[in-house]
Coordinates of C-alpha atoms in Angstrom, one line a residue:
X745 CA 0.0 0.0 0.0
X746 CA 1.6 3.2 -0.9
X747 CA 2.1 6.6 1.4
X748 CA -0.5 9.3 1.0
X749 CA 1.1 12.1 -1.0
X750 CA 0.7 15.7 -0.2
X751 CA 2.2 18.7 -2.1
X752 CA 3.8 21.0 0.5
X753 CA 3.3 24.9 -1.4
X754 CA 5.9 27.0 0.7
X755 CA 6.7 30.5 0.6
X756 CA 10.3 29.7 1.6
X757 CA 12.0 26.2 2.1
X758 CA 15.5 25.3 3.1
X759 CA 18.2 25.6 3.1
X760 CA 16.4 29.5 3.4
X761 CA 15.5 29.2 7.3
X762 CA 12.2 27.8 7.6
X763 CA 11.6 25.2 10.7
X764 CA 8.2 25.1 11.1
X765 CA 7.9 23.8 7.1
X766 CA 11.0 21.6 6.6
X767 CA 10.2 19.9 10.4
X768 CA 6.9 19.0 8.2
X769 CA 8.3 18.1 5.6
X770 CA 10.9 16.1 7.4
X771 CA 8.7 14.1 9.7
X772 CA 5.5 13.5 7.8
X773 CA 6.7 10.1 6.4
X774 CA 7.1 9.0 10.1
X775 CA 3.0 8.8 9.9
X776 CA 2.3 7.6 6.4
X777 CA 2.6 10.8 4.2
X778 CA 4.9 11.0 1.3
X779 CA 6.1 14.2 0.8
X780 CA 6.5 16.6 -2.2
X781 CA 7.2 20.5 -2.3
X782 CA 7.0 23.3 -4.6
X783 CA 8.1 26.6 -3.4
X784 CA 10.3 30.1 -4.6
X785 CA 13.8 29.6 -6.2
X786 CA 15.4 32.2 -3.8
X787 CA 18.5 34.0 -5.6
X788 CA 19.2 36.2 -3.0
X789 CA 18.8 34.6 0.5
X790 CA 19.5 37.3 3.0
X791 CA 16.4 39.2 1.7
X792 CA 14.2 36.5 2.5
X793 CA 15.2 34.8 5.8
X794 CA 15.1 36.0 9.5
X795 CA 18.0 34.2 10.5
X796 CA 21.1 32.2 8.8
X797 CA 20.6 29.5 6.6
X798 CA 20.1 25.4 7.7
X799 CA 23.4 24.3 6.4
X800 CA 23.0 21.0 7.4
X801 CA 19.8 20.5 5.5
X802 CA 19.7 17.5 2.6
X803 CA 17.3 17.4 -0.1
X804 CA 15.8 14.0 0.3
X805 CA 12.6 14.5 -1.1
X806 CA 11.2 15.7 -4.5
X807 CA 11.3 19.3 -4.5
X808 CA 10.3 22.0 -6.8
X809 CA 12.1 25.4 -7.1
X810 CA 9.8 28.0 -9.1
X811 CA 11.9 30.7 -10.5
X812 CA 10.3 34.2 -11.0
X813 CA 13.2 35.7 -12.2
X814 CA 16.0 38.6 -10.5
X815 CA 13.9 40.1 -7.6
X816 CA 16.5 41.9 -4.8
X817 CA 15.0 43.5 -2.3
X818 CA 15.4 47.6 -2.9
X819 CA 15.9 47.2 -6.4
X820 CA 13.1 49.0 -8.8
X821 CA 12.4 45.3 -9.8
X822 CA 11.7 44.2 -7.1
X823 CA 9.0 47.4 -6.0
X824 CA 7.3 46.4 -9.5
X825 CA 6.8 42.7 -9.0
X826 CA 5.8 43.8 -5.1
X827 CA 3.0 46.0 -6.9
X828 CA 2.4 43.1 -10.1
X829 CA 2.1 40.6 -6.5
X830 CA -0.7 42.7 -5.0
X831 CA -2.7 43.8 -7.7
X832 CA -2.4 40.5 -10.6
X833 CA -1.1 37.9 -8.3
X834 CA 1.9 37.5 -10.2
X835 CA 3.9 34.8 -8.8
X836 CA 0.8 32.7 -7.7
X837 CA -0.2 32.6 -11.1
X838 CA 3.4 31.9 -12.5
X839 CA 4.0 28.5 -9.7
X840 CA 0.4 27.5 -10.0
X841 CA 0.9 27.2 -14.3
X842 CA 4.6 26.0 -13.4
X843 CA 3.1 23.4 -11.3
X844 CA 0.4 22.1 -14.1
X845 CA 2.4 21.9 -16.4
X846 CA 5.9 19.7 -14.1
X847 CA 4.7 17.7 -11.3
X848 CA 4.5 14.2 -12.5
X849 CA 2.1 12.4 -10.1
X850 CA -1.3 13.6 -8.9
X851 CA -1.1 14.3 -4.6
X852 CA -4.1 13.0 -2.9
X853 CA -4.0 16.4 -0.6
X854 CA -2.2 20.4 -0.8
X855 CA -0.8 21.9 2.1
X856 CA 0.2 25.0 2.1
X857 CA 2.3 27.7 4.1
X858 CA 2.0 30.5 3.6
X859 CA 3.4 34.4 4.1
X860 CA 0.8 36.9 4.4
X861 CA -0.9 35.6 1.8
X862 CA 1.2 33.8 -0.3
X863 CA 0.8 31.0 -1.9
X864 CA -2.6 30.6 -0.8
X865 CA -4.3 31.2 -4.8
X866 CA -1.9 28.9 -6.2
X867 CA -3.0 26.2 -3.4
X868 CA -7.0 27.0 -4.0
X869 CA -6.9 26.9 -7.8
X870 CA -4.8 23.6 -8.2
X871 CA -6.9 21.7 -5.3
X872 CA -10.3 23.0 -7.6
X873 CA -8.0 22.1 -11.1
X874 CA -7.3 18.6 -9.7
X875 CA -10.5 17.8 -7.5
X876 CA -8.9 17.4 -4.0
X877 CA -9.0 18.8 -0.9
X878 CA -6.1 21.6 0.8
X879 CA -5.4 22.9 4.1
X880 CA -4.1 26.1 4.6
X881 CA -1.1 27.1 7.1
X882 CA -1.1 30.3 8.0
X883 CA 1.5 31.5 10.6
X884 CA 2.7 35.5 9.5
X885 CA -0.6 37.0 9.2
X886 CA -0.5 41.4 8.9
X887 CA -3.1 41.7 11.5
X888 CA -0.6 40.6 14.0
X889 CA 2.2 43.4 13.4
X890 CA 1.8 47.2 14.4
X891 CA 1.7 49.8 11.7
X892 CA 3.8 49.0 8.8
X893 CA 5.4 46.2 10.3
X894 CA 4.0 43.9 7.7
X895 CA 6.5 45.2 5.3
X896 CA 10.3 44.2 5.3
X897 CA 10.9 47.9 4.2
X898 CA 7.9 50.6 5.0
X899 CA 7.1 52.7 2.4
X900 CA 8.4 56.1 2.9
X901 CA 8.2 59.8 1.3
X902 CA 11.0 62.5 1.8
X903 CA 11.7 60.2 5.1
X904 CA 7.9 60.0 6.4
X905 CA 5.5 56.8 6.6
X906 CA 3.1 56.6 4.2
X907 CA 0.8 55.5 6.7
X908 CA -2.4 55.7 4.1
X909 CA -0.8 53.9 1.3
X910 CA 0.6 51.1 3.8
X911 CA -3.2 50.4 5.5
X912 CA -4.5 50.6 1.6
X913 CA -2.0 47.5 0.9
X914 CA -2.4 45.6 4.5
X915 CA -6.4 45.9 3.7
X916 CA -6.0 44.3 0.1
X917 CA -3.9 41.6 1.5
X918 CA -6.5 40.9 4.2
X919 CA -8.9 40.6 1.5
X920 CA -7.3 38.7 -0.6
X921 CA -6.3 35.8 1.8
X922 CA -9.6 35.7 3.0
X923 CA -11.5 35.3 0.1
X924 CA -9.0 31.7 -0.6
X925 CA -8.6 30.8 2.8
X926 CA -12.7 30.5 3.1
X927 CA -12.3 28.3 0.3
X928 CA -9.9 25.9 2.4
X929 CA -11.5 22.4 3.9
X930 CA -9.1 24.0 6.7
X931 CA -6.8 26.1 8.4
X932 CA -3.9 25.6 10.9
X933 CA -2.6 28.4 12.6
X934 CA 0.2 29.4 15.4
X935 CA -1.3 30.9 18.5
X936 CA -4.6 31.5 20.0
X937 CA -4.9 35.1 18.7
X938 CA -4.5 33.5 15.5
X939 CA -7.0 31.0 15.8
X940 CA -9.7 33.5 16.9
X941 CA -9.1 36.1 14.5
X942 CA -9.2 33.6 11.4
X943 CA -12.1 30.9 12.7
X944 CA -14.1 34.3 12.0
X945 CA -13.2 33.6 8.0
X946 CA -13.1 29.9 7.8
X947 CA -14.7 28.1 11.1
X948 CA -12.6 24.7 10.9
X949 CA -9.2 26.4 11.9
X950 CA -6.9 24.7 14.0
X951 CA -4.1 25.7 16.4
X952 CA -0.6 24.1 16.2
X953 CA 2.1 26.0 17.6
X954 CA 5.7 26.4 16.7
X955 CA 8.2 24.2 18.4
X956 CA 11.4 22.8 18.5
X957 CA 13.2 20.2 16.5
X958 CA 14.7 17.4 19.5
X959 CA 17.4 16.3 17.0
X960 CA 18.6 19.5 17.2
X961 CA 17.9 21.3 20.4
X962 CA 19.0 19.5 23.8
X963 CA 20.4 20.5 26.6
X964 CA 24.4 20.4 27.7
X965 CA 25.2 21.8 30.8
X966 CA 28.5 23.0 31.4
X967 CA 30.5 25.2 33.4
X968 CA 31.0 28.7 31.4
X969 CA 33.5 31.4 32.0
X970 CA 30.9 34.5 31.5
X971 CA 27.3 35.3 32.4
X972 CA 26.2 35.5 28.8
X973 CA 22.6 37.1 28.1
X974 CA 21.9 35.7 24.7
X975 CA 19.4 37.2 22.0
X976 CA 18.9 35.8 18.5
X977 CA 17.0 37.0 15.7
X978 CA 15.3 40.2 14.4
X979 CA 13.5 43.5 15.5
X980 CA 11.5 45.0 12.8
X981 CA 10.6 47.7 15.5
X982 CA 11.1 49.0 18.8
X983 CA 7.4 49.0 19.1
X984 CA 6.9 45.8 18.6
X985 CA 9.8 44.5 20.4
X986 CA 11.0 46.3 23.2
X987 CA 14.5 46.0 25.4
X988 CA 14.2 49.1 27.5
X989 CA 13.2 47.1 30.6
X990 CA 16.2 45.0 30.3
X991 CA 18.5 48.7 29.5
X992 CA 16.7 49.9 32.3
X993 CA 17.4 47.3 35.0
X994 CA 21.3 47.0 33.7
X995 CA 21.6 50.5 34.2
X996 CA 19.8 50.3 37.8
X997 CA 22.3 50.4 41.1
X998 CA 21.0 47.3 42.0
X999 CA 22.9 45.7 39.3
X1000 CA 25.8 48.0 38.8
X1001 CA 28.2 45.6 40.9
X1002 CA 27.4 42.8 38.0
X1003 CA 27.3 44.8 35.0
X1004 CA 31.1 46.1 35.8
X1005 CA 32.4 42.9 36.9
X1006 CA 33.2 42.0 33.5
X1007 CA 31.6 38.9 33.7
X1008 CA 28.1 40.3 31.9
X1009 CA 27.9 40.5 28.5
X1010 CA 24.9 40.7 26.0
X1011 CA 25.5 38.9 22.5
X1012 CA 23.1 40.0 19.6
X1013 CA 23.3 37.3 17.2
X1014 CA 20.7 39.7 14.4
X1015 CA 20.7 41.5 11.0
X1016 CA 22.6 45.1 10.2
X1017 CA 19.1 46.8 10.8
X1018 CA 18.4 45.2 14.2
X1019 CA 21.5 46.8 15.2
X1020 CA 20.6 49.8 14.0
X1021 CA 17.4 50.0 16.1
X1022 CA 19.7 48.4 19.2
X1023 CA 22.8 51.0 19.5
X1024 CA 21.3 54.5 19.8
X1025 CA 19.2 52.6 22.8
X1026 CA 22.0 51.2 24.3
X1027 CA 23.8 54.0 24.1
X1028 CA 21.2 56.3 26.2
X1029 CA 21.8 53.9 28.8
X1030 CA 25.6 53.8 28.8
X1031 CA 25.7 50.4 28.5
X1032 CA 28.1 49.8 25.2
X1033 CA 30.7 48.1 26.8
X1034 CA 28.5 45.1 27.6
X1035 CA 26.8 44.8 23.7
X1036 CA 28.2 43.0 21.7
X1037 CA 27.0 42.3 17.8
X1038 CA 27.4 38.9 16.0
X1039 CA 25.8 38.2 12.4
X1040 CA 23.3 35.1 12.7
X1041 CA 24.3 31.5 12.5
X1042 CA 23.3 28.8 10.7
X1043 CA 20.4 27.0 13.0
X1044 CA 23.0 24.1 14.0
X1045 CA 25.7 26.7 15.7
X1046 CA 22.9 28.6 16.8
X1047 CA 21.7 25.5 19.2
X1048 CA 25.3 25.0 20.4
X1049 CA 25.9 28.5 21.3
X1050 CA 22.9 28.7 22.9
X1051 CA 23.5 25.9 25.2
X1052 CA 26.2 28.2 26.9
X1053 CA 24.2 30.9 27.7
X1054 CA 22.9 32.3 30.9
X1055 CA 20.2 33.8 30.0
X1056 CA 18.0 34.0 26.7
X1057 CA 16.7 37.2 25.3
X1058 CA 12.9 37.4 24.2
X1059 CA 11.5 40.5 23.1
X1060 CA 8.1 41.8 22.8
X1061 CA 5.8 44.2 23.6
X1062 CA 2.3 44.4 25.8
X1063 CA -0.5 43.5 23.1
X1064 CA -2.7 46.3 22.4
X1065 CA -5.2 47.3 20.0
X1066 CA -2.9 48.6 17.5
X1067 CA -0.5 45.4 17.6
X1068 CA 1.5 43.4 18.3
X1069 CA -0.6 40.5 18.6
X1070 CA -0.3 36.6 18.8
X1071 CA 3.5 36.8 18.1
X1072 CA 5.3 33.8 19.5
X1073 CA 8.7 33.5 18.5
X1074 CA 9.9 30.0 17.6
X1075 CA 13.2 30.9 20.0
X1076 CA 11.0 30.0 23.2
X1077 CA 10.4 26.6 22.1
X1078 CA 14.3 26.4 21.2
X1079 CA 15.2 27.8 24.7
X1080 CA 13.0 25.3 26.3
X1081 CA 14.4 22.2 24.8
X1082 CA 18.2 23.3 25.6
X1083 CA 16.6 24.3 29.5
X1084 CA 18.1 27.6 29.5
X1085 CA 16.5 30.4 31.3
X1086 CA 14.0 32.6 29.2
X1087 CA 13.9 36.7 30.0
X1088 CA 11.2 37.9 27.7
X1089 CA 11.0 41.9 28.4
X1090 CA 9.0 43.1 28.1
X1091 CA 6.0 40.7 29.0
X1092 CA 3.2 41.0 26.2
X1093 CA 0.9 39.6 28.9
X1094 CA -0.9 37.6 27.0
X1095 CA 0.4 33.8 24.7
X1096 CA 4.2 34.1 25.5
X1097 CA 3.5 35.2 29.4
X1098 CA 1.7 32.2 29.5
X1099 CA 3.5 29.9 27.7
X1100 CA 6.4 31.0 30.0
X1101 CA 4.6 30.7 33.3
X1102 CA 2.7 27.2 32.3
X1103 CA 6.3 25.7 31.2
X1104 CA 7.9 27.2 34.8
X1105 CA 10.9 28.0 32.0
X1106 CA 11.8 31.5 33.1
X1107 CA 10.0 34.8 33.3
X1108 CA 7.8 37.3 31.7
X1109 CA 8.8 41.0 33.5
X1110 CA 6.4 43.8 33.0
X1111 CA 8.4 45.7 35.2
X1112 CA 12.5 46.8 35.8
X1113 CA 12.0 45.2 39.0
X1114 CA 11.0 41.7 37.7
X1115 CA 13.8 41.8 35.0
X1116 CA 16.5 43.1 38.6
X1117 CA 14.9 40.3 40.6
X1118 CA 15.7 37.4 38.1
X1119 CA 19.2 38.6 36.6
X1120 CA 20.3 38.0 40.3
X1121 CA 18.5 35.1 40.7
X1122 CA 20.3 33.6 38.0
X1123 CA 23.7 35.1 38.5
X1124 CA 23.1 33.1 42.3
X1125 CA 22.9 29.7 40.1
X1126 CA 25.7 30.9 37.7
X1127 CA 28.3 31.7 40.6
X1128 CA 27.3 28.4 42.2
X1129 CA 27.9 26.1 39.8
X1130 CA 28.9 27.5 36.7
X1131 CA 25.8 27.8 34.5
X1132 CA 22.4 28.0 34.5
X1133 CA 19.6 25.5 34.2
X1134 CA 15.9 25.5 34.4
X1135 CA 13.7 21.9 35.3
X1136 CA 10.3 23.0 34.0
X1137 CA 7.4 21.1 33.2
X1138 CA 8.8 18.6 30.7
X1139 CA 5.0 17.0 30.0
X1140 CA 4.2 20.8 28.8
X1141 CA 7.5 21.3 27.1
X1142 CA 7.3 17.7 25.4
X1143 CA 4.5 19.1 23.8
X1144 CA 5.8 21.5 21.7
X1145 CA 8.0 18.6 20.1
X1146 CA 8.0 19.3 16.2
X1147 CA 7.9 15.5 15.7
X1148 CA 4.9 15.3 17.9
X1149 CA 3.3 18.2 16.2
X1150 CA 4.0 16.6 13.0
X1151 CA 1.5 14.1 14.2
X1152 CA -1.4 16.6 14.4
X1153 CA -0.7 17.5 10.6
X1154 CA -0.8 14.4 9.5
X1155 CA -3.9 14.0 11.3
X1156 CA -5.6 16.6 9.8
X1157 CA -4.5 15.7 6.2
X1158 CA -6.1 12.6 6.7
X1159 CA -9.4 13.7 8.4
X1160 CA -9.7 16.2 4.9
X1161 CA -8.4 12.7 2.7
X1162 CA -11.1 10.4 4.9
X1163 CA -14.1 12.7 4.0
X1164 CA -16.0 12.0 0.9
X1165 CA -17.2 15.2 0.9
X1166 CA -13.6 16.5 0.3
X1167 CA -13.2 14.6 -3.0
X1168 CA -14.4 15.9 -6.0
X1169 CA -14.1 14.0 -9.7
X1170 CA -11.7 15.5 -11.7
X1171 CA -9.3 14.5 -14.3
X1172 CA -5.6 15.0 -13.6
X1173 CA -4.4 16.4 -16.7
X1174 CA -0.2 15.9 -16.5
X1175 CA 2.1 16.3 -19.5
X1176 CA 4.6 12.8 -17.9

C-alpha cells in the first residue's frame, strides 16, 4: 500500500530558514505521508530569511524550485513585482501554471504555508483544477504586526511613513487571503490570537504552535566562563519589540556591581538593521561596553551557542489594540528544549506570558524590578555552579515537540483525505 502524497506549497523552504515547514516536511513520512514541495527559487537569501541559513539541511525529497526571475530587495524590480504581486497575483499565477504543467504524479491532498498571503491562490486553484482537498497554514498574518510592520521595508516619502498607502495594501492583503482561505476544507494556525481572528473567516481552523526540532535542540550543561545574556533573531521595530526594561534594569544600582564585573555581556546574534534600532538605545543607557553584535548563524551553531548561555533574550511588547498580537517566536520553544533560562522583556501579557509561566521555564517581566529580581537570581545559580539551568514542566515542554506536532498535521490531512465530501471528480491532466 503506498504513502499518502501531499504537495507542500511553501513560501520559503531550506536551506532559506524555515523550521516550522522543513520539520513537516521532514517528519511526515514517520505517519504515512509522502512528501513533495514546490516553493520560490530564492537568488538572493538574505532578503528573505530571519536568521542564517540550515546548512546542514539534505534534499531528500522531490522538490520544486519556481523561478520568478531577479527580484533583490530595494531594487526597482523588485517594487514592480511587489505592486504586479498585489494587484495581478503574479507569482501565484506563475508556480500554479509551473506546477500544471511539471509535477508528475497527482497528490491525494495540498498543504500549504503561507506568508501573508502567499501562496494561498496557487493552493485553491490547483486543489479545484485537480479535484482534491487543501489545508491552509497560516502563521505571518499582517493583522498581528503594528503599523507598517507587515512590510520588510515601510514605504516612505522624503523620510515620512506613508501611513495611508501602507493600511491601503495591508487591507487588500486581508482581503485577498480571505477570500482563498474560506475556500480551504481547513486552516492551521500558530497561536490562540491566531486561531480566533481567522475561525471568524473559515470556522474549521486549528491551532498548532511552533516548536522545536529534538534532533537539534538539547540540553548540555557545562561550566562557562561569563554570564552570557543571549538574543537571536530580528527586531522590525522597537514598538513591537521592546529592550528598554532590560537597559533599564542594567543601568539600575542594583545591578551596577554585575554589570562592571566584567563577567556580563549581551551577544546580539541579528541582522545590520536590528542593530541599527539596538545602539542608539543602548547608548542612552551607557551600557556599550556590555553589547556586543554577532551576524546570525546557521540553525545548527545557533543551538550549540545557545546551550552556553545564561540567560535568553525574548523581546516583545504588551498586546494592544494597534498590535503586536499573537506573536510567538519560535526561540522560546528552542530555549526550552536546551533548559536555558528565558527573560522575555517586556512581557506582552498575553500567549508568551503564559507559555512561559505554564512551562515554569523563566520569566515574563512587566516591570524593571521583575527583570533586577531574576538577573540576580540567575547570576546566584551561575556563581554556584557555573551555568544556569531551568527543570520546567517537561510534560508541557514535550509538547511543543516538532515531531509530535507533525503528528497533528498528518492528522488533519487525513481527516480532509477520509471525508468523501472533500473529493471531488476531476481529471488529472499531466504532460509525464
Amino acid at each position: 500500500m503506498r504513502q499518502r502524497r501531499v504537495l507542500i506549497l511553501s513560501d520559503l523552504f531550506p536551506p532559506v530558514f524555515a523550521p516550522r515547514i522543513q520539520a513537516v516536511a521532514k517528519y511526515l513520512p514517520t505517519y504515512g505521508w509522502e512528501p513533495v514541495v514546490a516553493t520560490e527559487l530564492v537568488r538572493h537569501q538574505a532578503d528573505y530569511v530571519h536568521t542564517a541559513t540550515d546548512s546542514r539541511y539534505k534534499e531528500d525529497i522531490p522538490i520544486y524550485r519556481i523561478d520568478f526571475g531577479k527580484n533583490e530587495v530595494g531594487t526597482l524590480r523588485h517594487k514592480l513585482n511587489f505592486l504586479a504581486d498585489l494587484v495581478y497575483e503574479r507569482r501565484e499565477r506563475r508556480m500554479e501554471k509551473a506546477l500544471q504543467k511539471s509535477l508528475k504524479e497527482k497528490p491525494d491532498v495540498i498543504l500549504c504555508f503561507a506568508y501573508r498571503k502567499f501562496p494561498l491562490r496557487t493552493a485553491a486553484r490547483l486543489a479545484k483544477s485537480w479535484g482534491i482537498p487543501w489545508i491552509a497554514d497560516c502563521r505571518d498574518i499582517v493583522e498581528q504586526y503594528t503599523d507598517g510592520d507587515f512590510l520588510p521595508h515601510p514605504i516612505t516619502l522624503w523620510g515620512h511613513p506613508l501611513l495611508k498607502l501602507m493600511r491601503s495594501i495591508r487591507a487588500r492583503i486581508i482581503s485577498q487571503r480571505n477570500r482563498y482561505l474560506s475556500q480551504a476544507n481547513k486552516v492551521i494556525t500558530v497561536s490562540p490570537w491566531h486561531r480566533n481572528l481567522l475561525a471568524k473567516v473559515n470556522p474549521d481552523c486549528h491551532l498548532i504552535y511552533n516548536g522545536y526540532d529534538h534532533e537539534i535542540f538539547s540540553p548540555r550543561l557545562e561550566p562557562h566562563p561569563h554570564f552570557d545574556i543571549i538574543y537571536t533573531g530580528r527586531l522590525l521595530s522597537l514598538s513591537m519589540r521592546d529592550p528598554s526594561l532590560l537597559f533599564q534594569a542594567l543601568a539600575s544600582p542594583e545591578l551596577s556591581e554585575l554589570v562592571s564585573s566584567s563577567k556580563l555581556h549581551i551577544h546580539w546574534y541579528t541582522d545590520k538593521q536590528s542593530e541599527r534600532l539596538l545602539r542608539p538605545v543602548i547608548s542612552s543607557y551607557g551600557l556599550e561596553t556590555i553589547n556586543t553584535f554577532h551576524e546570525m548563524l546557521p540553525r545548527e551553531e545557533m543551538a550549540r551557542m545557545i546551550q552556553s548561555a545564561a540567560i535568553l533574550l525574548q523581546l516583545s511588547n504588551r498586546e494592544s489594540e494597534s498590535g503586536p498580537h499573537g506573536m510567538v517566536s519560535t526561540k522560546i520553544f528552542e530555549a526550552m528544549a536546551v533548559r536555558k533560562p528565558v527573560l522575555l522583556v517586556r512581557s506582552d501579557e498575553a500567549v508568551m506570558e503564559q507559555l512561559i509561566k505554564h512551562t515554569r521555564i523563566g520569566c515574563a517581566a512587566r516591570s524593571v524590578r521583575d527583570v533586577i529580581s531574576f538577573v540576580r537570581s540567575c547570576h546566584k545559580d551561575w556563581i554556584r555552579q557555573g551555568y544556569t539551568a531551568v527543570s520546567g514542566e517537561q510534560e508541557e515542554i514535550e509538547l511543543f515537540s516538532r515531531k509530535r506536532q507533525v503528528g497533528d498535521f498528518a492528522r488533519l490531512l487525513n481527516e480532509v483525505l477520509d471525508n468523501p465530501k472533500n473529493i471531488r471528480s476531476c481529471p488529472y491532466q499531466s504532460n509525464h
